[in-house]
mmCIF file of C-alpha atoms and ligand atoms in Angstrom:
data_model
loop_
_atom_site.group_PDB
_atom_site.id
_atom_site.type_symbol
_atom_site.label_atom_id
_atom_site.label_comp_id
_atom_site.label_asym_id
_atom_site.label_seq_id
_atom_site.Cartn_x
_atom_site.Cartn_y
_atom_site.Cartn_z
ATOM 1 C CA MET A 184 11.219 -25.819 6.179
ATOM 2 C CA ASN A 185 13.606 -24.591 3.391
ATOM 3 C CA TYR A 186 11.312 -24.200 0.706
ATOM 4 C CA GLY A 187 13.482 -22.915 -2.116
ATOM 5 C CA ARG A 188 12.065 -20.095 -1.878
ATOM 6 C CA THR A 189 13.543 -16.850 -3.157
ATOM 7 C CA TYR A 190 13.667 -13.464 -1.690
ATOM 8 C CA ASN A 191 11.613 -11.424 -4.277
ATOM 9 C CA PHE A 192 11.933 -7.951 -3.891
ATOM 10 C CA SER A 193 8.753 -7.813 -5.912
ATOM 11 C CA ALA A 194 7.168 -3.996 -5.808
ATOM 12 C CA GLY A 195 3.294 -5.591 -5.954
ATOM 13 C CA PRO A 196 2.212 -8.659 -5.801
ATOM 14 C CA ALA A 197 5.346 -9.179 -3.268
ATOM 15 C CA MET A 198 5.917 -11.590 -0.561
ATOM 16 C CA MET A 199 3.974 -13.083 2.062
ATOM 17 C CA PRO A 200 4.800 -14.117 5.569
ATOM 18 C CA GLU A 201 5.332 -18.034 5.656
ATOM 19 C CA PRO A 202 3.539 -18.646 8.486
ATOM 20 C CA VAL A 203 0.566 -17.270 7.009
ATOM 21 C CA LEU A 204 1.597 -19.618 3.645
ATOM 22 C CA GLU A 205 1.046 -22.484 5.781
ATOM 23 C CA GLU A 206 -1.551 -22.227 7.607
ATOM 24 C CA ILE A 207 -3.676 -21.341 4.160
ATOM 25 C CA ARG A 208 -1.945 -24.670 2.975
ATOM 26 C CA ASP A 209 -3.340 -26.368 5.992
ATOM 27 C CA GLU A 210 -6.418 -25.378 5.620
ATOM 28 C CA MET A 211 -6.450 -25.940 1.849
ATOM 29 C CA MET A 212 -8.608 -28.983 1.346
ATOM 30 C CA ASN A 213 -10.885 -28.919 3.731
ATOM 31 C CA TYR A 214 -11.261 -25.119 6.341
ATOM 32 C CA ARG A 215 -11.851 -26.278 9.405
ATOM 33 C CA GLY A 216 -14.042 -29.114 9.258
ATOM 34 C CA SER A 217 -16.022 -27.470 6.319
ATOM 35 C CA GLY A 218 -15.174 -30.398 4.053
ATOM 36 C CA MET A 219 -14.120 -27.508 1.676
ATOM 37 C CA CYS A 220 -11.606 -25.235 0.089
ATOM 38 C CA VAL A 221 -12.905 -21.187 1.302
ATOM 39 C CA MET A 222 -12.320 -20.769 -2.739
ATOM 40 C CA GLU A 223 -15.565 -23.644 -3.205
ATOM 41 C CA MET A 224 -17.263 -21.710 -0.286
ATOM 42 C CA SER A 225 -20.844 -19.452 -0.384
ATOM 43 C CA HIS A 226 -20.047 -16.044 0.481
ATOM 44 C CA ARG A 227 -23.709 -16.172 1.805
ATOM 45 C CA SER A 228 -22.454 -18.999 4.204
ATOM 46 C CA LYS A 229 -22.236 -18.934 8.076
ATOM 47 C CA VAL A 230 -18.437 -19.910 7.329
ATOM 48 C CA PHE A 231 -17.913 -17.180 5.588
ATOM 49 C CA GLN A 232 -19.130 -14.535 7.257
ATOM 50 C CA GLN A 233 -17.628 -15.300 10.160
ATOM 51 C CA ILE A 234 -13.959 -15.015 7.903
ATOM 52 C CA VAL A 235 -15.122 -11.697 7.147
ATOM 53 C CA ASP A 236 -16.236 -10.377 10.249
ATOM 54 C CA GLU A 237 -13.155 -11.319 12.201
ATOM 55 C CA ALA A 238 -10.400 -9.642 9.069
ATOM 56 C CA VAL A 239 -13.328 -6.652 9.943
ATOM 57 C CA GLN A 240 -12.587 -6.865 13.965
ATOM 58 C CA ASP A 241 -8.975 -7.742 13.854
ATOM 59 C CA LEU A 242 -8.088 -4.907 11.057
ATOM 60 C CA ARG A 243 -9.770 -2.766 13.336
ATOM 61 C CA ASP A 244 -7.969 -3.753 16.570
ATOM 62 C CA LEU A 245 -4.711 -3.686 14.748
ATOM 63 C CA MET A 246 -5.076 -0.141 13.486
ATOM 64 C CA HIS A 247 -6.607 0.876 16.469
ATOM 65 C CA ILE A 248 -9.800 2.041 14.523
ATOM 66 C CA PRO A 249 -12.529 4.034 15.533
ATOM 67 C CA ASP A 250 -16.099 3.173 15.890
ATOM 68 C CA ASN A 251 -17.755 6.046 13.506
ATOM 69 C CA TYR A 252 -15.176 4.256 10.648
ATOM 70 C CA ARG A 253 -16.547 2.094 8.512
ATOM 71 C CA ILE A 254 -14.386 -0.805 6.839
ATOM 72 C CA LEU A 255 -14.702 -1.696 3.219
ATOM 73 C CA PHE A 256 -13.008 -4.780 1.050
ATOM 74 C CA LEU A 257 -13.889 -3.903 -2.505
ATOM 75 C CA GLN A 258 -12.715 -5.030 -5.625
ATOM 76 C CA GLY A 259 -11.352 -3.170 -8.770
ATOM 77 C CA GLY A 260 -7.844 -2.616 -6.647
ATOM 78 C CA ALA A 261 -6.354 0.818 -5.641
ATOM 79 C CA THR A 262 -7.638 1.921 -9.028
ATOM 80 C CA LEU A 263 -11.231 1.659 -9.012
ATOM 81 C CA GLN A 264 -10.968 4.121 -6.309
ATOM 82 C CA PHE A 265 -9.208 6.615 -8.136
ATOM 83 C CA ALA A 266 -12.379 7.248 -9.984
ATOM 84 C CA ALA A 267 -14.633 6.433 -6.213
ATOM 85 C CA ILE A 268 -13.093 8.588 -4.540
ATOM 86 C CA PRO A 269 -14.432 11.962 -6.588
ATOM 87 C CA LEU A 270 -17.832 9.664 -7.459
ATOM 88 C CA ASN A 271 -18.472 9.793 -3.782
ATOM 89 C CA LEU A 272 -17.061 12.408 -2.448
ATOM 90 C CA MET A 273 -17.157 15.388 -5.040
ATOM 91 C CA LYS A 274 -20.307 16.931 -3.164
ATOM 92 C CA ASN A 275 -18.684 21.055 -4.177
ATOM 93 C CA GLY A 276 -16.921 19.420 -7.604
ATOM 94 C CA LYS A 277 -13.599 20.641 -6.016
ATOM 95 C CA ALA A 278 -10.770 18.023 -5.089
ATOM 96 C CA VAL A 279 -6.771 19.541 -3.355
ATOM 97 C CA TYR A 280 -4.301 16.944 -4.736
ATOM 98 C CA ILE A 281 -0.439 16.712 -4.477
ATOM 99 C CA GLU A 282 1.814 15.613 -6.801
ATOM 100 C CA THR A 283 4.239 13.125 -5.764
ATOM 101 C CA GLY A 284 4.914 10.316 -8.433
ATOM 102 C CA ALA A 285 2.849 7.736 -10.931
ATOM 103 C CA TRP A 286 0.604 6.719 -8.695
ATOM 104 C CA SER A 287 -0.603 10.269 -7.530
ATOM 105 C CA LYS A 288 -0.258 11.160 -11.321
ATOM 106 C CA LYS A 289 -2.959 8.804 -12.287
ATOM 107 C CA ALA A 290 -5.669 8.951 -9.595
ATOM 108 C CA ILE A 291 -4.875 12.873 -10.505
ATOM 109 C CA ALA A 292 -6.233 12.226 -14.240
ATOM 110 C CA GLU A 293 -9.322 10.245 -13.362
ATOM 111 C CA ALA A 294 -10.474 12.391 -10.983
ATOM 112 C CA LYS A 295 -10.141 14.890 -13.814
ATOM 113 C CA LYS A 296 -13.298 13.212 -15.001
ATOM 114 C CA TYR A 297 -15.422 13.595 -12.534
ATOM 115 C CA GLY A 298 -14.364 17.206 -11.247
ATOM 116 C CA GLU A 299 -12.240 20.670 -10.816
ATOM 117 C CA VAL A 300 -8.621 19.083 -10.080
ATOM 118 C CA ILE A 301 -6.209 21.794 -8.490
ATOM 119 C CA VAL A 302 -3.002 20.244 -8.532
ATOM 120 C CA ALA A 303 -1.834 22.675 -4.967
ATOM 121 C CA ALA A 304 1.577 21.229 -4.564
ATOM 122 C CA SER A 305 4.341 19.111 -7.060
ATOM 123 C CA SER A 306 7.333 17.892 -6.468
ATOM 124 C CA LYS A 307 7.771 16.862 -10.766
ATOM 125 C CA ASP A 308 10.641 19.541 -11.104
ATOM 126 C CA ARG A 309 12.588 17.386 -9.533
ATOM 127 C CA ASN A 310 11.157 13.411 -10.674
ATOM 128 C CA PHE A 311 9.814 13.219 -7.441
ATOM 129 C CA SER A 312 12.305 13.081 -5.184
ATOM 130 C CA TYR A 313 11.031 14.926 -2.440
ATOM 131 C CA ILE A 314 7.575 15.478 -0.537
ATOM 132 C CA PRO A 315 6.922 19.188 -1.612
ATOM 133 C CA ASP A 316 5.980 21.860 1.170
ATOM 134 C CA CYS A 317 2.196 21.203 2.287
ATOM 135 C CA SER A 318 2.075 23.490 5.730
ATOM 136 C CA ASP A 319 0.785 26.313 4.142
ATOM 137 C CA LEU A 320 -1.476 25.043 0.594
ATOM 138 C CA ASP A 321 -3.778 27.358 -0.622
ATOM 139 C CA ILE A 322 -6.680 25.042 -0.315
ATOM 140 C CA PRO A 323 -10.423 26.865 -2.034
ATOM 141 C CA GLU A 324 -12.860 27.179 0.687
ATOM 142 C CA ASP A 325 -15.346 24.240 -0.723
ATOM 143 C CA THR A 326 -13.075 21.946 -1.493
ATOM 144 C CA ASP A 327 -14.863 18.851 -1.047
ATOM 145 C CA TYR A 328 -11.112 17.064 -0.027
ATOM 146 C CA VAL A 329 -7.374 16.853 -0.366
ATOM 147 C CA TYR A 330 -5.156 13.608 -1.832
ATOM 148 C CA ILE A 331 -2.209 11.843 -0.972
ATOM 149 C CA CYS A 332 -0.516 9.389 -2.014
ATOM 150 C CA GLU A 333 1.511 8.731 1.389
ATOM 151 C CA ASN A 334 4.178 6.131 -0.069
ATOM 152 C CA GLU A 335 5.170 6.596 -4.204
ATOM 153 C CA THR A 336 6.079 2.856 -4.814
ATOM 154 C CA ILE A 337 7.414 4.183 -8.236
ATOM 155 C CA HIS A 338 9.411 6.596 -6.974
ATOM 156 C CA GLY A 339 10.463 5.585 -3.331
ATOM 157 C CA LEU A 340 9.312 8.540 -1.383
ATOM 158 C CA THR A 341 7.273 8.885 2.040
ATOM 159 C CA TYR A 342 5.456 11.840 3.483
ATOM 160 C CA GLN A 343 7.054 12.572 7.057
ATOM 161 C CA GLN A 344 4.104 14.519 8.521
ATOM 162 C CA LEU A 345 0.072 14.756 6.760
ATOM 163 C CA PRO A 346 -0.217 18.402 4.702
ATOM 164 C CA ASN A 347 -2.463 21.035 6.896
ATOM 165 C CA THR A 348 -5.447 20.670 4.614
ATOM 166 C CA LYS A 349 -6.939 23.703 6.661
ATOM 167 C CA GLY A 350 -10.149 21.668 8.200
ATOM 168 C CA HIS A 351 -10.628 19.312 5.235
ATOM 169 C CA ILE A 352 -11.389 15.837 4.862
ATOM 170 C CA LEU A 353 -7.530 13.898 4.463
ATOM 171 C CA VAL A 354 -8.106 11.087 1.747
ATOM 172 C CA SER A 355 -4.893 8.987 1.620
ATOM 173 C CA ASP A 356 -3.716 6.171 -0.879
ATOM 174 C CA GLN A 357 -1.804 3.999 1.262
ATOM 175 C CA SER A 358 -1.693 0.971 -0.639
ATOM 176 C CA SER A 359 2.476 0.684 -0.898
ATOM 177 C CA MET A 360 3.005 0.890 3.481
ATOM 178 C CA PHE A 361 -0.751 -0.104 4.350
ATOM 179 C CA LEU A 362 0.042 -2.129 7.799
ATOM 180 C CA SER A 363 3.680 -0.746 7.838
ATOM 181 C CA LYS A 364 3.712 1.472 11.404
ATOM 182 C CA PRO A 365 1.040 3.073 13.234
ATOM 183 C CA CYS A 366 -1.457 5.098 11.725
ATOM 184 C CA ASN A 367 -3.864 7.537 13.212
ATOM 185 C CA VAL A 368 -6.886 6.633 11.685
ATOM 186 C CA ALA A 369 -9.119 9.855 13.286
ATOM 187 C CA ASP A 370 -6.639 12.437 10.768
ATOM 188 C CA TYR A 371 -7.634 11.267 7.760
ATOM 189 C CA GLY A 372 -11.579 11.171 6.555
ATOM 190 C CA LEU A 373 -10.620 8.119 4.126
ATOM 191 C CA ILE A 374 -7.185 6.221 3.500
ATOM 192 C CA TYR A 375 -7.761 3.292 1.399
ATOM 193 C CA ALA A 376 -4.932 0.623 -0.490
ATOM 194 C CA GLY A 377 -4.919 -2.195 -2.536
ATOM 195 C CA VAL A 378 -3.719 -4.945 -0.817
ATOM 196 C CA GLN A 379 -1.292 -6.621 -2.609
ATOM 197 C CA LYS A 380 1.385 -4.567 -1.834
ATOM 198 C CA ASN A 381 1.691 -5.450 1.773
ATOM 199 C CA VAL A 382 -0.820 -7.408 3.123
ATOM 200 C CA GLY A 383 -2.265 -9.892 0.352
ATOM 201 C CA PRO A 384 -3.563 -11.907 -2.495
ATOM 202 C CA ALA A 385 -4.452 -8.994 -5.837
ATOM 203 C CA GLY A 386 -7.567 -8.331 -6.242
ATOM 204 C CA MET A 387 -9.185 -6.244 -3.212
ATOM 205 C CA SER A 388 -8.257 -3.185 -1.720
ATOM 206 C CA VAL A 389 -9.412 -1.904 1.931
ATOM 207 C CA VAL A 390 -11.501 0.820 2.346
ATOM 208 C CA ILE A 391 -11.238 3.181 5.546
ATOM 209 C CA ILE A 392 -13.960 5.882 5.871
ATOM 210 C CA ARG A 393 -15.397 7.674 8.202
ATOM 211 C CA GLU A 394 -18.667 6.972 8.923
ATOM 212 C CA ASP A 395 -20.856 10.946 7.723
ATOM 213 C CA LEU A 396 -18.795 10.767 4.774
ATOM 214 C CA ILE A 397 -20.924 8.277 3.322
ATOM 215 C CA ARG A 398 -23.494 9.714 1.434
ATOM 216 C CA GLU A 399 -26.522 8.481 -0.359
ATOM 217 C CA ASP A 400 -27.304 11.854 -2.676
ATOM 218 C CA LEU A 401 -24.780 10.605 -5.608
ATOM 219 C CA ASP A 402 -25.324 11.155 -9.439
ATOM 220 C CA PRO A 403 -27.642 7.919 -10.314
ATOM 221 C CA LYS A 404 -25.179 6.998 -12.821
ATOM 222 C CA VAL A 405 -22.749 6.591 -10.123
ATOM 223 C CA PRO A 406 -22.093 2.792 -11.173
ATOM 224 C CA VAL A 407 -23.601 0.309 -8.248
ATOM 225 C CA TYR A 408 -20.688 -1.654 -7.254
ATOM 226 C CA MET A 409 -18.681 1.808 -6.672
ATOM 227 C CA ARG A 410 -21.035 3.348 -3.682
ATOM 228 C CA TYR A 411 -19.780 3.167 -1.135
ATOM 229 C CA ASP A 412 -23.462 4.168 0.863
ATOM 230 C CA ILE A 413 -24.168 0.100 -0.784
ATOM 231 C CA GLN A 414 -21.342 -1.686 -0.150
ATOM 232 C CA ASP A 415 -21.264 -0.579 3.621
ATOM 233 C CA LYS A 416 -25.118 -1.334 3.953
ATOM 234 C CA ASN A 417 -24.084 -4.459 2.333
ATOM 235 C CA GLY A 418 -20.987 -5.486 4.539
ATOM 236 C CA SER A 419 -19.102 -5.277 1.080
ATOM 237 C CA MET A 420 -21.080 -7.752 0.306
ATOM 238 C CA TYR A 421 -23.186 -6.484 -2.557
ATOM 239 C CA ASN A 422 -21.940 -8.741 -5.101
ATOM 240 C CA THR A 423 -19.753 -11.424 -4.385
ATOM 241 C CA PRO A 424 -16.583 -10.321 -2.777
ATOM 242 C CA ASN A 425 -12.677 -11.774 -3.362
ATOM 243 C CA CYS A 426 -13.471 -14.062 -0.945
ATOM 244 C CA TRP A 427 -10.034 -15.646 -1.646
ATOM 245 C CA ALA A 428 -8.168 -12.623 -0.581
ATOM 246 C CA ILE A 429 -10.732 -11.390 2.233
ATOM 247 C CA TYR A 430 -9.725 -14.903 3.891
ATOM 248 C CA CYS A 431 -5.795 -14.603 3.410
ATOM 249 C CA CYS A 432 -5.631 -10.757 4.600
ATOM 250 C CA GLY A 433 -7.264 -12.229 7.773
ATOM 251 C CA LYS A 434 -4.743 -14.099 8.680
ATOM 252 C CA VAL A 435 -1.901 -11.411 8.194
ATOM 253 C CA PHE A 436 -3.802 -9.263 10.477
ATOM 254 C CA LYS A 437 -3.924 -12.238 12.810
ATOM 255 C CA TYR A 438 -0.768 -12.643 12.068
ATOM 256 C CA LEU A 439 0.550 -8.798 13.190
ATOM 257 C CA LYS A 440 -1.485 -8.983 16.044
ATOM 258 C CA SER A 441 0.573 -12.230 16.901
ATOM 259 C CA ILE A 442 3.879 -10.241 16.102
ATOM 260 C CA GLY A 443 3.024 -7.097 19.016
ATOM 261 C CA GLY A 444 1.083 -4.886 15.775
ATOM 262 C CA LEU A 445 1.926 -2.344 13.602
ATOM 263 C CA GLU A 446 4.242 -0.799 16.709
ATOM 264 C CA GLU A 447 6.609 -4.101 16.262
ATOM 265 C CA MET A 448 6.296 -4.319 12.333
ATOM 266 C CA ALA A 449 7.216 -0.532 12.447
ATOM 267 C CA ARG A 450 10.503 -1.170 14.836
ATOM 268 C CA ARG A 451 11.448 -4.582 11.908
ATOM 269 C CA ASN A 452 10.594 -1.922 8.681
ATOM 270 C CA GLU A 453 12.637 0.584 9.990
ATOM 271 C CA GLU A 454 15.753 -1.955 11.012
ATOM 272 C CA LYS A 455 15.472 -3.698 7.893
ATOM 273 C CA ALA A 456 15.326 0.086 5.527
ATOM 274 C CA LYS A 457 18.471 1.751 7.787
ATOM 275 C CA ILE A 458 20.638 -1.402 6.075
ATOM 276 C CA LEU A 459 19.940 -0.938 3.050
ATOM 277 C CA TYR A 460 19.966 3.054 3.157
ATOM 278 C CA ASP A 461 22.927 2.720 5.497
ATOM 279 C CA PHE A 462 24.412 0.872 2.773
ATOM 280 C CA LEU A 463 23.691 3.167 0.028
ATOM 281 C CA ASP A 464 24.787 6.303 1.575
ATOM 282 C CA GLU A 465 28.634 4.453 2.177
ATOM 283 C CA SER A 466 28.684 3.400 -1.531
ATOM 284 C CA LYS A 467 30.610 4.546 -4.213
ATOM 285 C CA MET A 468 29.070 2.339 -6.787
ATOM 286 C CA PHE A 469 25.254 2.646 -6.205
ATOM 287 C CA ARG A 470 22.736 5.790 -4.423
ATOM 288 C CA GLY A 471 19.724 6.489 -3.647
ATOM 289 C CA THR A 472 17.156 8.460 -6.006
ATOM 290 C CA VAL A 473 15.137 10.296 -3.108
ATOM 291 C CA ASP A 474 16.408 13.158 -0.903
ATOM 292 C CA LYS A 475 17.203 11.738 2.449
ATOM 293 C CA GLU A 476 13.831 12.872 4.708
ATOM 294 C CA PHE A 477 11.284 11.704 2.643
ATOM 295 C CA ARG A 478 12.930 8.058 1.782
ATOM 296 C CA SER A 479 10.113 5.450 1.959
ATOM 297 C CA LEU A 480 10.280 2.400 4.709
ATOM 298 C CA MET A 481 8.946 -0.160 2.065
ATOM 299 C CA ASN A 482 10.441 0.935 -1.753
ATOM 300 C CA VAL A 483 14.012 2.069 -2.026
ATOM 301 C CA PRO A 484 15.480 3.315 -6.227
ATOM 302 C CA PHE A 485 18.593 3.315 -6.373
ATOM 303 C CA VAL A 486 21.025 3.668 -9.258
ATOM 304 C CA THR A 487 24.551 3.567 -10.887
ATOM 305 C CA GLU A 488 26.338 5.785 -12.584
ATOM 306 C CA SER A 489 25.280 4.031 -15.627
ATOM 307 C CA ALA A 490 22.178 1.809 -17.174
ATOM 308 C CA ASP A 491 24.149 -0.272 -18.319
ATOM 309 C CA LEU A 492 25.928 -1.056 -15.358
ATOM 310 C CA ASP A 493 22.207 -0.956 -13.469
ATOM 311 C CA ALA A 494 21.585 -3.851 -16.264
ATOM 312 C CA GLU A 495 24.199 -5.605 -15.380
ATOM 313 C CA VAL A 496 23.874 -5.107 -11.631
ATOM 314 C CA VAL A 497 19.864 -6.550 -12.233
ATOM 315 C CA LYS A 498 20.755 -9.480 -14.264
ATOM 316 C CA ALA A 499 23.957 -10.427 -11.346
ATOM 317 C CA THR A 500 21.429 -10.270 -8.569
ATOM 318 C CA LYS A 501 18.346 -12.977 -10.097
ATOM 319 C CA ALA A 502 21.159 -14.851 -10.972
ATOM 320 C CA ALA A 503 22.251 -15.047 -7.304
ATOM 321 C CA GLY A 504 18.315 -15.539 -6.040
ATOM 322 C CA TYR A 505 16.793 -12.031 -5.138
ATOM 323 C CA ASP A 506 14.047 -11.318 -7.669
ATOM 324 C CA ASN A 507 12.346 -8.496 -9.174
ATOM 325 C CA LEU A 508 14.987 -5.459 -8.285
ATOM 326 C CA LYS A 509 14.926 -3.945 -11.722
ATOM 327 C CA GLY A 510 13.374 -0.499 -11.492
ATOM 328 C CA HIS A 511 10.454 0.917 -13.250
ATOM 329 C CA LYS A 512 11.448 2.159 -16.083
ATOM 330 C CA SER A 513 10.091 6.039 -15.398
ATOM 331 C CA VAL A 514 13.621 5.957 -12.629
ATOM 332 C CA GLY A 515 15.538 3.482 -13.917
ATOM 333 C CA GLY A 516 17.574 1.494 -11.981
ATOM 334 C CA LEU A 517 17.034 -0.564 -9.187
ATOM 335 C CA ARG A 518 14.036 -0.807 -6.657
ATOM 336 C CA ALA A 519 14.302 -3.121 -3.430
ATOM 337 C CA SER A 520 10.274 -3.686 -2.126
ATOM 338 C CA ILE A 521 11.079 -4.404 1.316
ATOM 339 C CA TYR A 522 7.546 -4.931 2.479
ATOM 340 C CA ASN A 523 6.235 -6.450 5.855
ATOM 341 C CA ALA A 524 7.015 -9.665 4.843
ATOM 342 C CA MET A 525 10.501 -9.484 3.620
ATOM 343 C CA PRO A 526 12.917 -10.826 6.471
ATOM 344 C CA LYS A 527 15.628 -9.099 7.742
ATOM 345 C CA GLU A 528 17.526 -11.591 6.498
ATOM 346 C CA GLY A 529 16.460 -10.810 2.864
ATOM 347 C CA VAL A 530 18.285 -7.465 3.108
ATOM 348 C CA VAL A 531 20.885 -8.838 4.754
ATOM 349 C CA ALA A 532 21.863 -10.852 2.173
ATOM 350 C CA LEU A 533 21.237 -8.562 -0.711
ATOM 351 C CA VAL A 534 23.283 -5.816 0.941
ATOM 352 C CA GLU A 535 26.134 -8.610 1.569
ATOM 353 C CA PHE A 536 25.689 -9.401 -2.756
ATOM 354 C CA LEU A 537 26.001 -5.740 -3.393
ATOM 355 C CA LYS A 538 29.012 -4.681 -0.820
ATOM 356 C CA LYS A 539 30.539 -7.856 -3.251
ATOM 357 C CA PHE A 540 29.671 -6.761 -6.285
ATOM 358 C CA GLU A 541 31.255 -3.112 -6.040
ATOM 359 C CA ALA A 542 33.988 -4.796 -4.103
ATOM 360 C CA GLU A 543 34.791 -7.148 -7.007
ATOM 361 C CA ARG A 544 34.380 -3.908 -9.672
ATOM 362 C CA GLN A 545 36.925 -1.472 -7.978
HETATM 363 C C1 LIG B 1479 -0.132 -0.569 -7.130
HETATM 364 C C2 LIG B 1479 -0.685 0.749 -6.477
HETATM 365 C C3 LIG B 1479 -1.753 1.273 -6.904
HETATM 366 C C4 LIG B 1479 -2.539 0.228 -7.972
HETATM 367 O O1 LIG B 1479 -2.949 -0.714 -7.584
HETATM 368 P P1 LIG B 1479 -3.970 -1.509 -8.078
HETATM 369 O O2 LIG B 1479 -4.452 -2.469 -7.749
HETATM 370 O O3 LIG B 1479 -3.006 -2.224 -9.213
HETATM 371 O O4 LIG B 1479 -5.436 -1.291 -8.980
HETATM 372 C C5 LIG B 1479 -2.149 2.404 -7.141
HETATM 373 N N1 LIG B 1479 -1.357 3.398 -5.857
HETATM 374 C C6 LIG B 1479 -0.342 3.122 -5.413
HETATM 375 C C7 LIG B 1479 -0.043 4.010 -4.539
HETATM 376 C C8 LIG B 1479 0.065 1.735 -5.157
HETATM 377 O O5 LIG B 1479 1.230 0.954 -5.030
#
């Protein structure tokens, strides 16, 4: 059905799969004979408990999450985890962070409030256009964890290879790449993601944490909401959770399973990104801002030779029905976020439009 929807290239909140939105619509007034909408439901009800249980199980299936990892659905977005991670994982008060863009910088600033932060590698010298070599980092023995932002949403870069943590646990912010491709969960101590980029509605983050890293001997001043042990014991429902986001994300998990899981999702994402990057590489007007080998599959920043022309292109794309292409102010230019739910047709249409724009200016 044609709903008159736009191709929305927003960095987040972003597009959701249309079949999921249709299902949600169909269940809006009366969820499966319960007589109410999920928004109106007690989080202590049997019917909602089933929604949570299925969401956890479907995510476990989708990512092949080993049994010794726990899954939490928490509020406060990815930003609250910037603080929750040091508060829960810093035993010795020391962590290594890799600085690769705006989101790792924010995580570093927050972690510094709670302990010693060692920035062991950075790509700041070239405005975060590459991932620094992390094969032989200087990691003190008593480091509690090594932290990365695995896909930098604003600067548009991603790791090809995880850092060599030299036996320390790896913590990864996967907010803008969560469920975009297969992930070997056992490589990490903790993975987390705000869901509004690649999964569902804003207001929730998923935390996947290895069981033995959940501690009870925390500073008593750690806010109860931020304690992984309490959240885990209470099945992410110590208080009222974001019921709506859990419900919507659960539907997306099922949808991803139905299309062939993360292998198929990765195939589609690679295909989409290639269309756009191939165009940027051929174009004389536009160019990508990130070194080729570190280009993100999800967030594609690009520029022309002038800020004025950039602004003109953004305006023209908007008028033509392609929304939210303005780049972040720290990079400038344009940025196309092409998350899981962006159809290939959207990317093809955008590239056709940019080609035409370029040809008309020649
Ligand atoms: C958007 C984003 C965040 C912040 O997410 P909120 O849910 O708004 O707190 C953190 N990290 C990355 C990589 C992001 O893309």
